Coordinates of C-alpha atoms in Angstrom, one line a residue:
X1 CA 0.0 0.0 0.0
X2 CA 3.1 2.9 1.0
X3 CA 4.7 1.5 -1.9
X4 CA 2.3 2.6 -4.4
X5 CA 1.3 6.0 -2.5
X6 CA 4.8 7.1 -2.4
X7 CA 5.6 6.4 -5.8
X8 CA 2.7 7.9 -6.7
X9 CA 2.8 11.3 -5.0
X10 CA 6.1 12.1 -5.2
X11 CA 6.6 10.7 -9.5
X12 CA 3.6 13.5 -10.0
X13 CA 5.4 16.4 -8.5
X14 CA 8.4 15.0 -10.9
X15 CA 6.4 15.4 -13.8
X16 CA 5.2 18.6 -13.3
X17 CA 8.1 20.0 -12.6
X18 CA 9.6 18.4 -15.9
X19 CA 7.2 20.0 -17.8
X20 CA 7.5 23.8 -16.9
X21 CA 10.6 24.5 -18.5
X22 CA 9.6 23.0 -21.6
X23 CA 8.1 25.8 -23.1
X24 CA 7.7 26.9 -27.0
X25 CA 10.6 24.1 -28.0
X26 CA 11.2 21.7 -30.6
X27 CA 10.1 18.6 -29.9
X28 CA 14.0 17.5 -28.9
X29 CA 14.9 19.9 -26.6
X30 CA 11.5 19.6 -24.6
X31 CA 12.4 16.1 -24.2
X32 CA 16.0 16.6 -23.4
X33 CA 14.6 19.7 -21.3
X34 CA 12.1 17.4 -19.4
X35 CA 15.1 14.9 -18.8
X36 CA 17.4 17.5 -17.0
X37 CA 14.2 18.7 -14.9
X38 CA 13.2 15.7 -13.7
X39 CA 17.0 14.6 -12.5
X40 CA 17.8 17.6 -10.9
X41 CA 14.4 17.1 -8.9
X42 CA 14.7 12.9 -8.9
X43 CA 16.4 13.5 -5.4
X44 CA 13.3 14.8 -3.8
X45 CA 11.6 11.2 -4.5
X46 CA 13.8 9.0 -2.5
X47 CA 12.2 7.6 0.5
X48 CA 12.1 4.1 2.2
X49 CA 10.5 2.7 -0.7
X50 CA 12.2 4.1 -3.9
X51 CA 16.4 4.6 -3.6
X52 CA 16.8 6.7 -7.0
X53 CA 15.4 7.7 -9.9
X54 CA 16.6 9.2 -13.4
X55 CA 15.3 10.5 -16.3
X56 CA 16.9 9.6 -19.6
X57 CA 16.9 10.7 -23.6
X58 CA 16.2 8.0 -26.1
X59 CA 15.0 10.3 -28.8
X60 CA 12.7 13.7 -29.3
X61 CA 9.7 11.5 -28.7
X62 CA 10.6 8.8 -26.2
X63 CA 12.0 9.5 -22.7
X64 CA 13.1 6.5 -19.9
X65 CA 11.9 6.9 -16.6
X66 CA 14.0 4.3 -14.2
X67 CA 13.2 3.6 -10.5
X68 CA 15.3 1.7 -8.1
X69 CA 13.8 0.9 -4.9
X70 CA 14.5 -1.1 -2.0
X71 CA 11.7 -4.2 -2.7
X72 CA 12.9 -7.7 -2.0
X73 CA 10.6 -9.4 -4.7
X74 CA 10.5 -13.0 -4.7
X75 CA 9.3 -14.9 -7.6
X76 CA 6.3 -15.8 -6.4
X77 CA 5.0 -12.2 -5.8
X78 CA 6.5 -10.8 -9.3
X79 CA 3.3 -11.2 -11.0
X80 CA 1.7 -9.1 -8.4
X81 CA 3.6 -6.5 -9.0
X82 CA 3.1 -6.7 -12.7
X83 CA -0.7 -6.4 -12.7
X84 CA -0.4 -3.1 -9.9
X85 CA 2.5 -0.9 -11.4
X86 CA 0.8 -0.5 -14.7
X87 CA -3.0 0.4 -13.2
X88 CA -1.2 2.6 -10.9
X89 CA 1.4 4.5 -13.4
X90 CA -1.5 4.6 -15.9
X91 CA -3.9 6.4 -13.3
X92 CA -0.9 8.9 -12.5
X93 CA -0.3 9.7 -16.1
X94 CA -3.6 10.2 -16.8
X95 CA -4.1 12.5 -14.0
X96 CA -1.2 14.3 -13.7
X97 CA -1.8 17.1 -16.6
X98 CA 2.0 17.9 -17.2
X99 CA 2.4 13.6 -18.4
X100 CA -1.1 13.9 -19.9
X101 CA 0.3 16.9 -22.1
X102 CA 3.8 15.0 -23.1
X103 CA 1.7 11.9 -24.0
X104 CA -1.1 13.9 -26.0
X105 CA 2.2 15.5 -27.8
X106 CA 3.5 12.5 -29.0
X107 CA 6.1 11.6 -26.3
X108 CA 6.9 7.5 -25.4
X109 CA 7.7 7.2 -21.4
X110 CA 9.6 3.8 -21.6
X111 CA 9.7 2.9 -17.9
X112 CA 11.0 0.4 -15.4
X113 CA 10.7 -0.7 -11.7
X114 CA 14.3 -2.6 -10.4
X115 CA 14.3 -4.4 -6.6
X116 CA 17.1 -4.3 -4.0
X117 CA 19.3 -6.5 -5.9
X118 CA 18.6 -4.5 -9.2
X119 CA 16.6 -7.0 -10.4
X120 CA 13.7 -6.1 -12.9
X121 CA 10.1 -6.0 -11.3
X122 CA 8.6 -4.5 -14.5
X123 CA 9.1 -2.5 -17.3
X124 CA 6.5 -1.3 -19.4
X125 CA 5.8 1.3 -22.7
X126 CA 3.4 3.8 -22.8
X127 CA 1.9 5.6 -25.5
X128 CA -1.2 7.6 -26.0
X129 CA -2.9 4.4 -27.0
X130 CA -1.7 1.7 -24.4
X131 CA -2.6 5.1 -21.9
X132 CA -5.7 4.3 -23.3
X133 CA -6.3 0.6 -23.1
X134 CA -4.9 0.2 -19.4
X135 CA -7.3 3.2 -18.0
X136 CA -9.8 0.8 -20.0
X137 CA -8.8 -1.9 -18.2
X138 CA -8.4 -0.1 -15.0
X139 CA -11.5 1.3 -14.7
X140 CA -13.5 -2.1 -15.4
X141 CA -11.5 -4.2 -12.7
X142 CA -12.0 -1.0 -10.3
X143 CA -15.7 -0.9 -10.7
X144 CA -16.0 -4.5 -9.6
X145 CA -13.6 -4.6 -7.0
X146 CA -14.8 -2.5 -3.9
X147 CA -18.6 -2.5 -4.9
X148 CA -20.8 -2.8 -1.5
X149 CA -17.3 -0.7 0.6
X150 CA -18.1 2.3 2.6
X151 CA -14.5 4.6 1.7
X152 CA -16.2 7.9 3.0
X153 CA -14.0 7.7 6.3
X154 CA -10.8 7.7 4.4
X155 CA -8.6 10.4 2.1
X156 CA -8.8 10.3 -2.0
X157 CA -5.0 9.4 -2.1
X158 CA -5.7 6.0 0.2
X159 CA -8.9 5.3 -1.8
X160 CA -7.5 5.7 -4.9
X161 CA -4.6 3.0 -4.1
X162 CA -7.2 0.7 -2.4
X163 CA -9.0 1.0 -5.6
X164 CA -5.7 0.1 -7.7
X165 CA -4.6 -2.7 -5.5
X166 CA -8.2 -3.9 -4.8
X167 CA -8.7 -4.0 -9.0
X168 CA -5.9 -6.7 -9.0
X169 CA -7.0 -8.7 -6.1
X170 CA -7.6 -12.1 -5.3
X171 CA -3.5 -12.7 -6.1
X172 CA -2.8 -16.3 -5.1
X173 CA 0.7 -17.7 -4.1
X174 CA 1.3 -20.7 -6.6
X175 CA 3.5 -22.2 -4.1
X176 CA 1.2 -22.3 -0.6
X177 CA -2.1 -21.7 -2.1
X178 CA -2.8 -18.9 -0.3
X179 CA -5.0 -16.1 -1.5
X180 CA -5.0 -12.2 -0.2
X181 CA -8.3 -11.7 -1.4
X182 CA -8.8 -7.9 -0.5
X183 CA -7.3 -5.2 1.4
X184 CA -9.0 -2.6 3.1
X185 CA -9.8 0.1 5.3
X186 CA -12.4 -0.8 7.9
X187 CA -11.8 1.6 11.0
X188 CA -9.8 4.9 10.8
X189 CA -6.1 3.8 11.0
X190 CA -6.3 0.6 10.6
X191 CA -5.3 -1.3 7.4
X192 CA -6.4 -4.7 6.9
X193 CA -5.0 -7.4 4.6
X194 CA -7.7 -10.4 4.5
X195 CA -6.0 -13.6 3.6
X196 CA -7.6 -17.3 2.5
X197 CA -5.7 -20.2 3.6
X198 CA -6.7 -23.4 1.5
X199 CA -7.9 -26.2 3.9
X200 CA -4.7 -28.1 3.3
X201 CA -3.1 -25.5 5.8
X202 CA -5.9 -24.4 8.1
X203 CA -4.3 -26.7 11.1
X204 CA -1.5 -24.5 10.9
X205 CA -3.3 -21.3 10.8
X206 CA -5.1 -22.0 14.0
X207 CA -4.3 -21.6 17.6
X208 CA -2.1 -18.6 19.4
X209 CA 1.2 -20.5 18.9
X210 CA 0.1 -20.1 14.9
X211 CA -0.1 -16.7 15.7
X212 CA 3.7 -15.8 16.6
X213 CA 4.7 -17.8 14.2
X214 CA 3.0 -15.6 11.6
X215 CA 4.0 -12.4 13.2
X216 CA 7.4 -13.6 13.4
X217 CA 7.8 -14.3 9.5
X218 CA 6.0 -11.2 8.6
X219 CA 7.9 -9.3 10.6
X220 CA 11.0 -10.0 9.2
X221 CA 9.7 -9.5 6.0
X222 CA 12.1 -6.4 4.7
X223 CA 9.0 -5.4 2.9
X224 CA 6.6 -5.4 5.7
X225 CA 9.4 -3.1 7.4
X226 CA 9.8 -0.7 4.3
X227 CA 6.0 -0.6 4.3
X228 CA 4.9 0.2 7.9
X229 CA 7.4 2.8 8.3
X230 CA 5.8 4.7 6.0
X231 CA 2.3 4.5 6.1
X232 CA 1.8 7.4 8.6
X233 CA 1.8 9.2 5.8
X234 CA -1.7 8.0 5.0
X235 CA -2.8 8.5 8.8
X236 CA -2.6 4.4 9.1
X237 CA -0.9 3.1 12.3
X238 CA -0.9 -0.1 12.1
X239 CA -2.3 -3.6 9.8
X240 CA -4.7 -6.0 10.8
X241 CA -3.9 -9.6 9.4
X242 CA -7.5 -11.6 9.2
X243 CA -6.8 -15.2 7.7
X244 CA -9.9 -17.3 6.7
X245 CA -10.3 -20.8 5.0
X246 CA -12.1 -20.9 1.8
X247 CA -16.0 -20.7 3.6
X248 CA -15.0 -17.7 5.5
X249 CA -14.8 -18.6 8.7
X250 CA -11.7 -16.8 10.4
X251 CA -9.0 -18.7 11.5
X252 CA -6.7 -16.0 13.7
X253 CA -6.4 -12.4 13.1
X254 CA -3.6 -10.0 14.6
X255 CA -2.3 -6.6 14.0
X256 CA 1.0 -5.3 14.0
X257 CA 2.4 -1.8 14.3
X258 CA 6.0 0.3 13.4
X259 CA 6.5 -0.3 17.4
X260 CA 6.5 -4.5 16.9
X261 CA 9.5 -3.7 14.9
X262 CA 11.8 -2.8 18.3

């Protein structure tokens, strides 16, 4: 959830500030222009999440975008990842009028996400018609995915991202056969991840020895930790872990906060 605020907020005040020194240009020095904007700004975007960024020329109509971060992706979450990062760069594009104006002007952002280890998460191309076909996309899976939730209680930033990570959702580990099937925000401050466990793995689930054994792998997750200690940012303290098996019925449920860190 931090992961995709912060890149979001903080990539939009890039672009803007990429675009108003662009001016009455050719088309290649606006592009070179926006380049040197955005990397004298990229600095401002590093956070606990994202370690760099940079801007780089291709040509007078394509530009790179790179972002390093500090993600530990494992395999089994990659295609995760690759169904979010697109919704969510494709909502901030289209939103954010100094991108809108590049794309509607021809310009190509070629862009890509690398983990800790500078692996590739994704990488994607967008045009004014992929732009397009992933708001398409976007806005069908979004319309179906929260229908019947009450977001009045929360910001526009946090229900915009519950939206985006909610429009990829259920995401099942092909490994354990465990499902997050939603993730929400129920009571003010409180972030909750609602997880299926198949019935292979329900005896394991159950019982309050289950339940440190869960907190203990989650919390030496390096994600979790990049994660929580963020999310007061988005007036969240803490995240609620509800695990059910496959009829609903919870198993255990437990939150954790930045403090179960010490």
């Amino acid at each position: 959830m931090q992961v995709i605020t912060q890149i979001s907020r903080y990539v939009s005040i890039l672009l803007v500030i990429g675009l108003l020194i662009t001016g009455c240009k050719s088309p290649e020095e606006r592009t070179q222009d926006f380049v040197e904007s955005y990397n004298r700004g990229s600095n401002k975007l590093v956070n606990n999440v994202i370690s760099s960024t940079s801007a780089y020329f291709i040509s007078k109509d394509h530009i790179g975008l790179k972002f390093n971060t500090n993600l530990v992706v494992e395999r089994e979450d990659k295609n995760l990842y690759l169904n979010v990062l697109p919704d969510l760069i494709a909502n901030l594009l289209s939103t954010t009028p100094a991108a809108q104006q590049m794309i509607d002007d021809g310009i190509t952002f070629n862009i890509s996400f690398l983990d800790k280890n500078n692996a590739t998460i994704s990488k994607m191309r967008i045009d004014e018609q992929k732009l397009k076909e992933l708001l398409t996309e976007s806005k069908s899976k979004q319309d179906n995915s929260l229908k019947g939730t009450d977001l009045s209680s929360i910001s526009d930033e946090t229900k915009q991202m519950l939206n985006i990570l909610n429009a990829n959702l259920p995401y099942e580990d092909p490994n354990s056969g465990i499902k997050i099937l939603r993730v929400s925000v129920v009571t003010p401050q409180e972030l909750t991840y609602t997880v299926e466990v198949p019935l292979s793995l329900v005896p394991f689930i159950k019982g309050a020895e289950a339940q440190q054994v869960l907190k203990s792998n989650i919390l030496n997750s390096e994600n979790f930790r990049t994660v929580i200690s963020g999310m007061e940012d988005l007036g969240l303290t803490h995240v609620r872990y509800l695990y059910t098996d496959p009829s609903g019925e919870i198993l255990n449920q437990f939150k954790l906060t930045k403090e179960d860190l010490n």
